[in-house]
Every structure is written in structure tokens, then in C-alpha cells.
Short mmCIF file of C-alpha atoms in Angstrom, two decimals:
data_model
loop_
_atom_site.label_atom_id
_atom_site.label_comp_id
_atom_site.label_asym_id
_atom_site.label_seq_id
_atom_site.Cartn_x
_atom_site.Cartn_y
_atom_site.Cartn_z
CA MET G 1 -5.95 -161.93 16.95
CA GLY G 2 -9.29 -163.72 16.92
CA TRP G 3 -10.62 -166.76 18.73
CA ALA G 4 -12.52 -169.93 17.82
CA ASP G 5 -13.97 -172.24 20.47
CA GLY G 6 -14.90 -175.86 19.79
CA HIS G 7 -17.30 -176.45 22.69
CA CYS G 8 -19.62 -174.58 25.04
CA ASP G 9 -22.87 -175.45 26.84
CA VAL G 10 -24.77 -172.19 26.42
CA LEU G 11 -27.76 -174.00 24.90
CA TYR G 12 -28.01 -176.31 27.90
CA LYS G 13 -28.10 -173.30 30.23
CA LEU G 14 -30.69 -171.55 28.07
CA TRP G 15 -32.85 -174.69 28.13
CA GLN G 16 -32.54 -174.91 31.93
CA ASP G 17 -33.68 -171.29 32.04
CA GLY G 18 -37.24 -172.11 31.09
CA GLU G 19 -38.54 -168.65 31.99
CA GLY G 20 -36.23 -166.84 29.58
CA LYS G 21 -34.33 -164.84 32.19
CA LEU G 22 -30.92 -165.49 30.64
CA ASP G 23 -29.98 -163.11 27.84
CA PHE G 24 -27.17 -164.05 25.45
CA TYR G 25 -26.83 -160.38 24.51
CA SER G 26 -26.40 -159.10 28.07
CA ARG G 27 -22.95 -158.72 29.61
CA ASN G 28 -24.41 -159.01 33.10
CA GLY G 29 -26.16 -162.33 32.59
CA ASN G 30 -25.14 -165.67 34.07
CA LEU G 31 -23.60 -166.99 30.86
CA ASP G 32 -19.86 -167.59 30.54
CA VAL G 33 -20.25 -167.14 26.79
CA ASN G 34 -22.36 -164.16 25.76
CA TRP G 35 -22.15 -161.68 22.90
CA PRO G 36 -20.45 -158.77 24.75
CA ARG G 37 -17.74 -161.02 26.17
CA ALA G 38 -17.31 -162.83 22.86
CA LYS G 39 -16.91 -159.47 21.15
CA ASP G 40 -14.19 -158.52 23.66
CA ALA G 41 -12.35 -161.75 22.82
CA LYS G 42 -12.81 -161.28 19.05
CA VAL G 43 -14.54 -164.64 18.73
CA ARG G 44 -15.02 -165.55 15.09
CA LEU G 45 -16.52 -168.99 15.64
CA GLN G 46 -18.25 -170.61 18.60
CA VAL G 47 -19.49 -174.19 18.56
CA PHE G 48 -22.74 -174.51 20.52
CA ALA G 49 -23.44 -178.02 21.81
CA ILE G 50 -26.89 -179.52 22.29
CA PHE G 51 -26.71 -181.49 25.54
CA VAL G 52 -29.57 -183.55 26.97
CA PRO G 53 -28.68 -184.45 30.57
CA PRO G 54 -29.04 -188.08 31.69
CA GLU G 55 -31.85 -187.27 34.14
CA VAL G 56 -34.17 -186.43 31.23
CA PRO G 57 -36.42 -189.45 30.52
CA ARG G 58 -35.65 -191.14 27.22
CA SER G 59 -39.16 -190.40 25.97
CA GLN G 60 -38.51 -186.66 26.36
CA SER G 61 -34.91 -186.50 25.13
CA TRP G 62 -35.72 -185.73 21.49
CA HIS G 63 -38.07 -182.94 22.53
CA VAL G 64 -35.38 -181.42 24.79
CA ALA G 65 -32.84 -181.55 21.94
CA LEU G 66 -35.27 -179.69 19.67
CA GLN G 67 -35.90 -177.11 22.39
CA GLN G 68 -32.19 -176.37 22.45
CA VAL G 69 -32.09 -176.06 18.66
CA ASP G 70 -34.96 -173.59 18.95
CA ASP G 71 -33.09 -171.65 21.64
CA PHE G 72 -30.10 -171.41 19.29
CA TYR G 73 -32.17 -169.82 16.54
CA GLU G 74 -34.44 -167.71 18.76
CA ARG G 75 -32.05 -166.53 21.49
CA VAL G 76 -28.54 -166.67 19.98
CA VAL G 77 -28.66 -166.16 16.21
CA GLN G 78 -31.62 -163.81 16.14
CA LYS G 79 -32.44 -162.05 12.89
CA GLY G 80 -30.30 -158.95 12.57
CA SER G 81 -27.94 -160.01 15.37
CA ARG G 82 -24.16 -160.03 15.25
CA VAL G 83 -24.09 -163.83 15.48
CA CYS G 84 -24.89 -165.80 12.35
CA PRO G 85 -25.53 -169.54 11.97
CA VAL G 86 -22.92 -171.35 9.87
CA ARG G 87 -23.49 -174.71 8.23
CA SER G 88 -20.90 -175.02 5.47
CA GLY G 89 -17.26 -174.45 4.75
CA GLU G 90 -18.20 -171.58 2.47
CA GLU G 91 -20.10 -169.81 5.24
CA ILE G 92 -17.26 -170.36 7.71
CA ALA G 93 -14.71 -168.99 5.24
CA LEU G 94 -16.70 -165.75 5.09
CA LEU G 95 -16.19 -165.24 8.84
CA ARG G 96 -12.60 -164.25 8.13
CA GLN G 97 -13.77 -161.27 6.08
CA GLY G 98 -16.44 -159.71 8.29
CA ASP G 99 -17.08 -158.77 11.88
CA GLN G 100 -19.83 -161.28 12.59
CA MET G 101 -19.38 -164.23 14.92
CA GLY G 102 -20.37 -167.60 13.52
CA GLY G 103 -22.37 -170.10 15.55
CA LEU G 104 -22.04 -173.79 14.65
CA LEU G 105 -24.49 -176.33 16.06
CA ALA G 106 -23.13 -179.57 17.53
CA MET G 107 -24.51 -182.38 19.69
CA GLU G 108 -22.86 -183.77 22.82
CA GLY G 109 -24.10 -187.35 23.18
CA ALA G 110 -26.46 -189.01 20.70
CA ASP G 111 -28.96 -190.20 23.33
CA ALA G 112 -31.73 -187.99 21.96
CA LEU G 113 -31.63 -189.84 18.64
CA GLN G 114 -33.13 -192.87 20.40
CA GLY G 115 -31.48 -195.20 17.92
CA ASN G 116 -33.16 -193.51 14.96
CA LEU G 117 -31.07 -192.32 12.01
CA SER G 118 -33.97 -190.24 10.69
CA TYR G 119 -33.51 -188.02 13.77
CA LEU G 120 -29.85 -187.60 12.82
CA ARG G 121 -30.85 -186.51 9.33
CA LEU G 122 -33.40 -184.07 10.74
CA LEU G 123 -30.75 -182.51 12.98
CA TYR G 124 -28.46 -182.17 9.99
CA ARG G 125 -31.21 -180.30 8.14
CA LEU G 126 -31.59 -178.05 11.20
CA GLY G 127 -27.91 -177.15 11.02
CA VAL G 128 -26.14 -179.64 13.30
CA ARG G 129 -22.76 -180.44 11.78
CA GLN G 130 -20.81 -182.14 14.59
CA VAL G 131 -21.81 -184.97 16.91
CA GLY G 132 -20.16 -186.48 19.95
CA LEU G 133 -21.46 -190.04 20.08
CA THR G 134 -21.73 -190.29 23.87
CA TRP G 135 -21.53 -188.35 27.06
CA ASN G 136 -20.04 -190.29 29.98
CA HIS G 137 -22.48 -193.20 30.03
CA ALA G 138 -23.67 -195.78 27.49
CA ASN G 139 -26.34 -195.18 24.87
CA GLU G 140 -27.54 -196.90 21.70
CA VAL G 141 -24.37 -195.83 19.88
CA ALA G 142 -21.50 -196.80 22.20
CA ASP G 143 -20.22 -196.73 25.76
CA GLY G 144 -19.09 -193.47 27.28
CA ILE G 145 -15.77 -193.12 29.05
CA GLU G 146 -17.26 -193.79 32.51
CA GLU G 147 -18.91 -197.12 31.61
CA LYS G 148 -16.88 -199.81 33.39
CA ARG G 149 -17.36 -202.39 30.63
CA GLY G 150 -15.72 -200.04 28.13
CA GLY G 151 -17.65 -201.25 25.10
CA GLY G 152 -17.11 -199.87 21.62
CA LEU G 153 -19.54 -199.00 18.85
CA THR G 154 -22.77 -200.96 18.76
CA ARG G 155 -24.24 -202.19 15.48
CA PHE G 156 -26.36 -199.04 15.40
CA GLY G 157 -23.24 -197.04 16.26
CA HIS G 158 -21.47 -198.32 13.16
CA HIS G 159 -24.50 -197.42 11.04
CA MET G 160 -24.60 -193.96 12.60
CA VAL G 161 -20.94 -193.24 11.88
CA GLN G 162 -21.45 -194.33 8.28
CA GLU G 163 -24.49 -192.06 7.95
CA MET G 164 -22.66 -189.11 9.52
CA ASP G 165 -19.88 -189.62 7.01
CA ARG G 166 -22.36 -189.75 4.13
CA LEU G 167 -23.99 -186.51 5.29
CA GLY G 168 -20.64 -184.76 5.67
CA MET G 169 -20.61 -184.36 9.45
CA VAL G 170 -17.71 -184.18 11.92
CA LEU G 171 -17.37 -186.79 14.67
CA ASP G 172 -16.33 -185.68 18.16
CA VAL G 173 -14.56 -188.34 20.27
CA SER G 174 -14.54 -186.43 23.57
CA HIS G 175 -16.36 -188.50 26.25
CA LEU G 176 -16.23 -191.67 24.12
CA SER G 177 -14.88 -194.94 25.55
CA VAL G 178 -11.36 -195.96 24.55
CA ARG G 179 -12.64 -198.92 22.55
CA GLY G 180 -15.21 -196.70 20.86
CA PHE G 181 -12.44 -194.25 19.99
CA TRP G 182 -10.48 -196.94 18.17
CA ASP G 183 -13.62 -198.20 16.40
CA VAL G 184 -14.19 -194.68 15.07
CA MET G 185 -10.60 -194.44 13.85
CA GLU G 186 -11.32 -197.23 11.37
CA TYR G 187 -13.55 -194.85 9.41
CA LYS G 188 -12.57 -191.99 7.11
CA ILE G 189 -14.92 -189.52 8.81
CA PRO G 190 -13.29 -186.26 10.04
CA VAL G 191 -12.56 -186.45 13.76
CA VAL G 192 -12.01 -183.95 16.57
CA ALA G 193 -11.67 -184.20 20.33
CA SER G 194 -13.53 -180.97 20.97
CA HIS G 195 -12.73 -180.62 24.67
CA SER G 196 -10.01 -182.99 25.89
CA ASN G 197 -6.48 -182.65 27.27
CA ALA G 198 -3.38 -184.85 27.58
CA GLN G 199 -3.61 -187.70 30.08
CA ALA G 200 0.18 -187.68 30.50
CA ILE G 201 -0.13 -184.22 32.10
CA CYS G 202 -3.41 -184.75 33.98
CA SER G 203 -4.40 -188.36 34.63
CA HIS G 204 -8.18 -187.91 34.44
CA HIS G 205 -9.75 -190.65 32.30
CA ARG G 206 -11.53 -188.03 30.16
CA ASN G 207 -8.19 -186.95 28.77
CA LEU G 208 -6.45 -188.56 25.80
CA MET G 209 -3.64 -191.08 26.03
CA ASP G 210 -0.53 -190.61 23.88
CA ASP G 211 -1.59 -193.15 21.26
CA GLN G 212 -4.98 -191.44 20.96
CA ILE G 213 -3.36 -188.04 20.51
CA ARG G 214 -1.09 -189.47 17.81
CA ALA G 215 -4.09 -191.08 16.11
CA VAL G 216 -6.00 -187.78 15.98
CA ILE G 217 -2.89 -186.10 14.57
CA GLN G 218 -2.42 -188.83 11.96
CA LYS G 219 -6.07 -188.45 10.96
CA GLU G 220 -5.56 -184.68 10.49
CA GLY G 221 -8.03 -183.96 13.30
CA LEU G 222 -8.00 -181.38 16.08
CA ILE G 223 -7.67 -181.52 19.86
CA GLY G 224 -9.56 -178.78 21.67
CA ILE G 225 -7.60 -177.97 24.82
CA THR G 226 -10.22 -177.53 27.53
CA PHE G 227 -10.36 -175.32 30.62
CA VAL G 228 -12.10 -177.78 32.97
CA PRO G 229 -9.85 -177.66 36.06
CA LYS G 230 -10.07 -181.40 36.78
CA PHE G 231 -8.92 -182.11 33.22
CA VAL G 232 -6.09 -179.58 33.51
CA HIS G 233 -4.45 -180.61 36.80
CA ASP G 234 -4.65 -183.66 39.07
CA HIS G 235 -5.36 -181.19 41.88
CA PRO G 236 -8.04 -179.00 40.24
CA GLU G 237 -7.98 -176.38 42.96
CA VAL G 238 -4.46 -175.33 41.94
CA ALA G 239 -5.03 -175.34 38.16
CA THR G 240 -3.73 -172.20 36.43
CA VAL G 241 -3.29 -170.84 32.92
CA ASP G 242 0.31 -172.10 33.08
CA CYS G 243 -1.04 -175.62 33.57
CA ILE G 244 -2.96 -175.32 30.31
CA LEU G 245 0.28 -174.40 28.57
CA LYS G 246 1.80 -177.68 29.79
CA HIS G 247 -0.83 -179.60 27.84
CA ILE G 248 -0.03 -177.57 24.74
CA GLU G 249 3.69 -178.17 25.17
CA TYR G 250 3.12 -181.90 25.55
CA ILE G 251 0.94 -182.20 22.45
CA LEU G 252 3.58 -180.20 20.59
CA SER G 253 6.14 -182.83 21.65
CA LEU G 254 3.97 -185.48 19.96
CA GLY G 255 3.96 -183.58 16.67
CA GLY G 256 0.67 -181.74 17.18
CA LYS G 257 1.54 -178.16 16.22
CA ASN G 258 -1.07 -178.12 13.45
CA HIS G 259 -3.67 -179.98 15.49
CA ILE G 260 -4.02 -177.85 18.63
CA ALA G 261 -7.17 -175.79 19.18
CA PHE G 262 -9.38 -174.87 22.13
CA GLY G 263 -12.70 -176.16 23.48
CA SER G 264 -13.43 -174.23 26.65
CA ASP G 265 -16.51 -176.11 27.95
CA PHE G 266 -17.70 -172.77 29.30
CA ASP G 267 -21.24 -172.85 30.70
CA GLY G 268 -20.77 -176.56 31.35
CA ILE G 269 -18.43 -176.16 34.33
CA ASP G 270 -18.83 -174.71 37.81
CA GLN G 271 -15.20 -174.55 38.94
CA LYS G 272 -13.07 -172.14 36.91
CA ILE G 273 -9.37 -171.46 36.47
CA PRO G 274 -8.45 -168.03 37.90
CA GLY G 275 -8.13 -165.53 35.09
CA LEU G 276 -10.01 -167.83 32.72
CA GLU G 277 -13.54 -167.64 34.02
CA HIS G 278 -15.51 -166.67 30.91
CA ILE G 279 -14.94 -166.26 27.18
CA GLY G 280 -13.73 -162.68 27.57
CA ASP G 281 -10.84 -163.95 29.68
CA VAL G 282 -9.26 -165.85 26.80
CA CYS G 283 -7.40 -162.60 26.12
CA ASN G 284 -5.30 -163.51 29.18
CA LEU G 285 -4.46 -166.88 27.66
CA LYS G 286 -3.57 -165.27 24.33
CA GLU G 287 -1.12 -162.98 26.12
CA GLU G 288 0.62 -165.91 27.80
CA LEU G 289 0.81 -167.83 24.53
CA ILE G 290 2.35 -164.87 22.69
CA LYS G 291 5.07 -164.64 25.34
CA ARG G 292 6.17 -168.22 24.65
CA TYR G 293 5.42 -169.09 21.05
CA PRO G 294 5.64 -167.50 17.58
CA GLU G 295 2.59 -165.40 16.78
CA GLN G 296 1.91 -167.52 13.69
CA TRP G 297 1.59 -170.63 15.86
CA VAL G 298 -0.64 -168.89 18.38
CA ARG G 299 -2.93 -167.58 15.65
CA LYS G 300 -3.36 -171.13 14.34
CA TRP G 301 -4.26 -172.48 17.76
CA THR G 302 -6.59 -169.69 18.82
CA GLU G 303 -8.46 -169.30 15.56
CA GLU G 304 -7.21 -170.66 12.28
CA ASN G 305 -7.09 -174.39 13.00
CA TRP G 306 -10.81 -174.61 13.75
CA LEU G 307 -11.73 -172.41 10.80
CA ASP G 308 -9.47 -174.28 8.37
CA PHE G 309 -10.75 -177.66 9.59
CA TYR G 310 -14.41 -176.80 9.08
CA VAL G 311 -13.76 -175.12 5.74
CA ARG G 312 -12.16 -178.38 4.56
CA HIS G 313 -14.79 -180.75 5.90
CA LEU G 314 -18.19 -179.01 5.88
#
């Protein structure tokens, strides 16, 4: 049984590692997601997010985003490596037939675009196929979930969503304000919540409310169950694999069997759930899922839902 993961921050860590000490192909490196561990977990697809942290000056944000794209091509999907870049549904479909792992470029927060749609088009040409409009704060596109005013899409934000749809990109609503979420739902663009859980189970504001979960389901999108302890349990220090299963069970109760996936957020989190501390540990989660649910369901959640979604929409 394979695995597909809708969100990790490997590229952010590689960018922070300006001296090139981190090695994606070393098991002993300081990366939660690396090739040896991914091979152990039978990862078929990993989404790699470009993330420009808020402390980066606006004038440098585009440059930092491009550095992370370069790290993806130079340090992750090297020529002759076992990880190949994927940009289309056709390329993703081929992952089912071989033993290569696919790497899909995404962006977490559109700050680096600096309100410029030509930058969006350039990123598309470089292989970016999924964009989360915001991180936690506001930018030119919309408010993030931690902005107190809770604003929705700006005028530029509406133009950006329309351009993403024209290009054939996927929109990620994780981190987006509630009002921004509902603005996005007015469009036909394919939508995912790449790394979000159920607010009814864990009350953190980054998680999705019931009506949001139902909206993603109705839109034929996906919800990537995430392993961030504070999004899993109201008392993060006691979060366990069983707590993750409660989020799955709850989304199932809302009709989400065909819309559950996983978005670990590995390499973007410091605190880890015991037994789920790097990508190789997802084997432990698979075992627990198999104990409780039909294997066909588990296969959909751990692998097929992401693959099928991208085959349909890219």
C-alpha cells in the first residue's frame, strides 16, 4: 500500500540551509521527508510547498521563492534520481505503474507574487500547480486565518483566482480566512485543504468548521488530515495516532469517505506525535487504519484520492 502526501516544508528547510548541509538523499539528515524514509513508506507522490516566511522583506520574497524552486530541481529531483517532477495528470497517472516517487510543486501563501499575476504565470511555467492564497497573515490576495479583521478576497485576489483557474491550477484553502474560504467557493476552480483537520474534534482556528468540510466535499475537493499536534488535539502534548483517527471518523460522519487524504506538514513542525515523527512512520498509521477500516477505503485515503484528484484536474 502506497502513500501520497499533500503538504511538506522540505523546500523551506533546504532554503534555510544555505550552506547545503542538508541532503534529501541521506537517511541521517535533519529532514522529516527524505528519499530513504519516503522509500520505506512507499510514497508515490509528495507535494513540496514553497514557503516564504513573513520575516523575509517583501522586496526579497520573489527571490526567496525562486531559490526554493531551484532547490527543488537541484536537490530533490536531480537528474537520474528516484524522484521525478510531475506537472500534469498524465505524468501523475504514470506514477501508479513505476517505482519512482513524484514531486509536485506548490506554494504556501502568495506573498512572493507581490500582487503581480505575471509572477504566477512564471511559477506555473516552472512547475507550480497548487497555490495556497495566504499563510496566517494578510497579503495582497486575502486575509489569513489569524488576521482579526477576517477579510476575504481582495480585488487582486479575485483576479488571481480567475487566472489560476484559467491556467488549470489547484487552490489550497488551508490557512485562508473564513470569509476568503467562502469567496473561493463561488468559483469553479478545484479546491483542497491540503493540511487541515476538523474543528469539531480540535478547536484550533486553523481547522475546518462543519460547513466548510461539507463545502469541500460538495465541491469534490480533498481534505488533507494533518499531523500538527495542536491541530490534532486541544492539548497537543497528549496527541496520538488515535486522535488522528477521530478526525477521520468525524469527516466520515459528514459524508467525506471519498474526500479524505493526508497532508503531514512534515519539516514545518517542531512538535511531533509519538510514532509519527517522519514520513517513514506513516507505516504505523497505515497499520492502525487497516485495523479499523476496509482496505479499499484505506488505500483511497493513503494514496488514491490525491492521485485521482490531480489526474482529473492537472
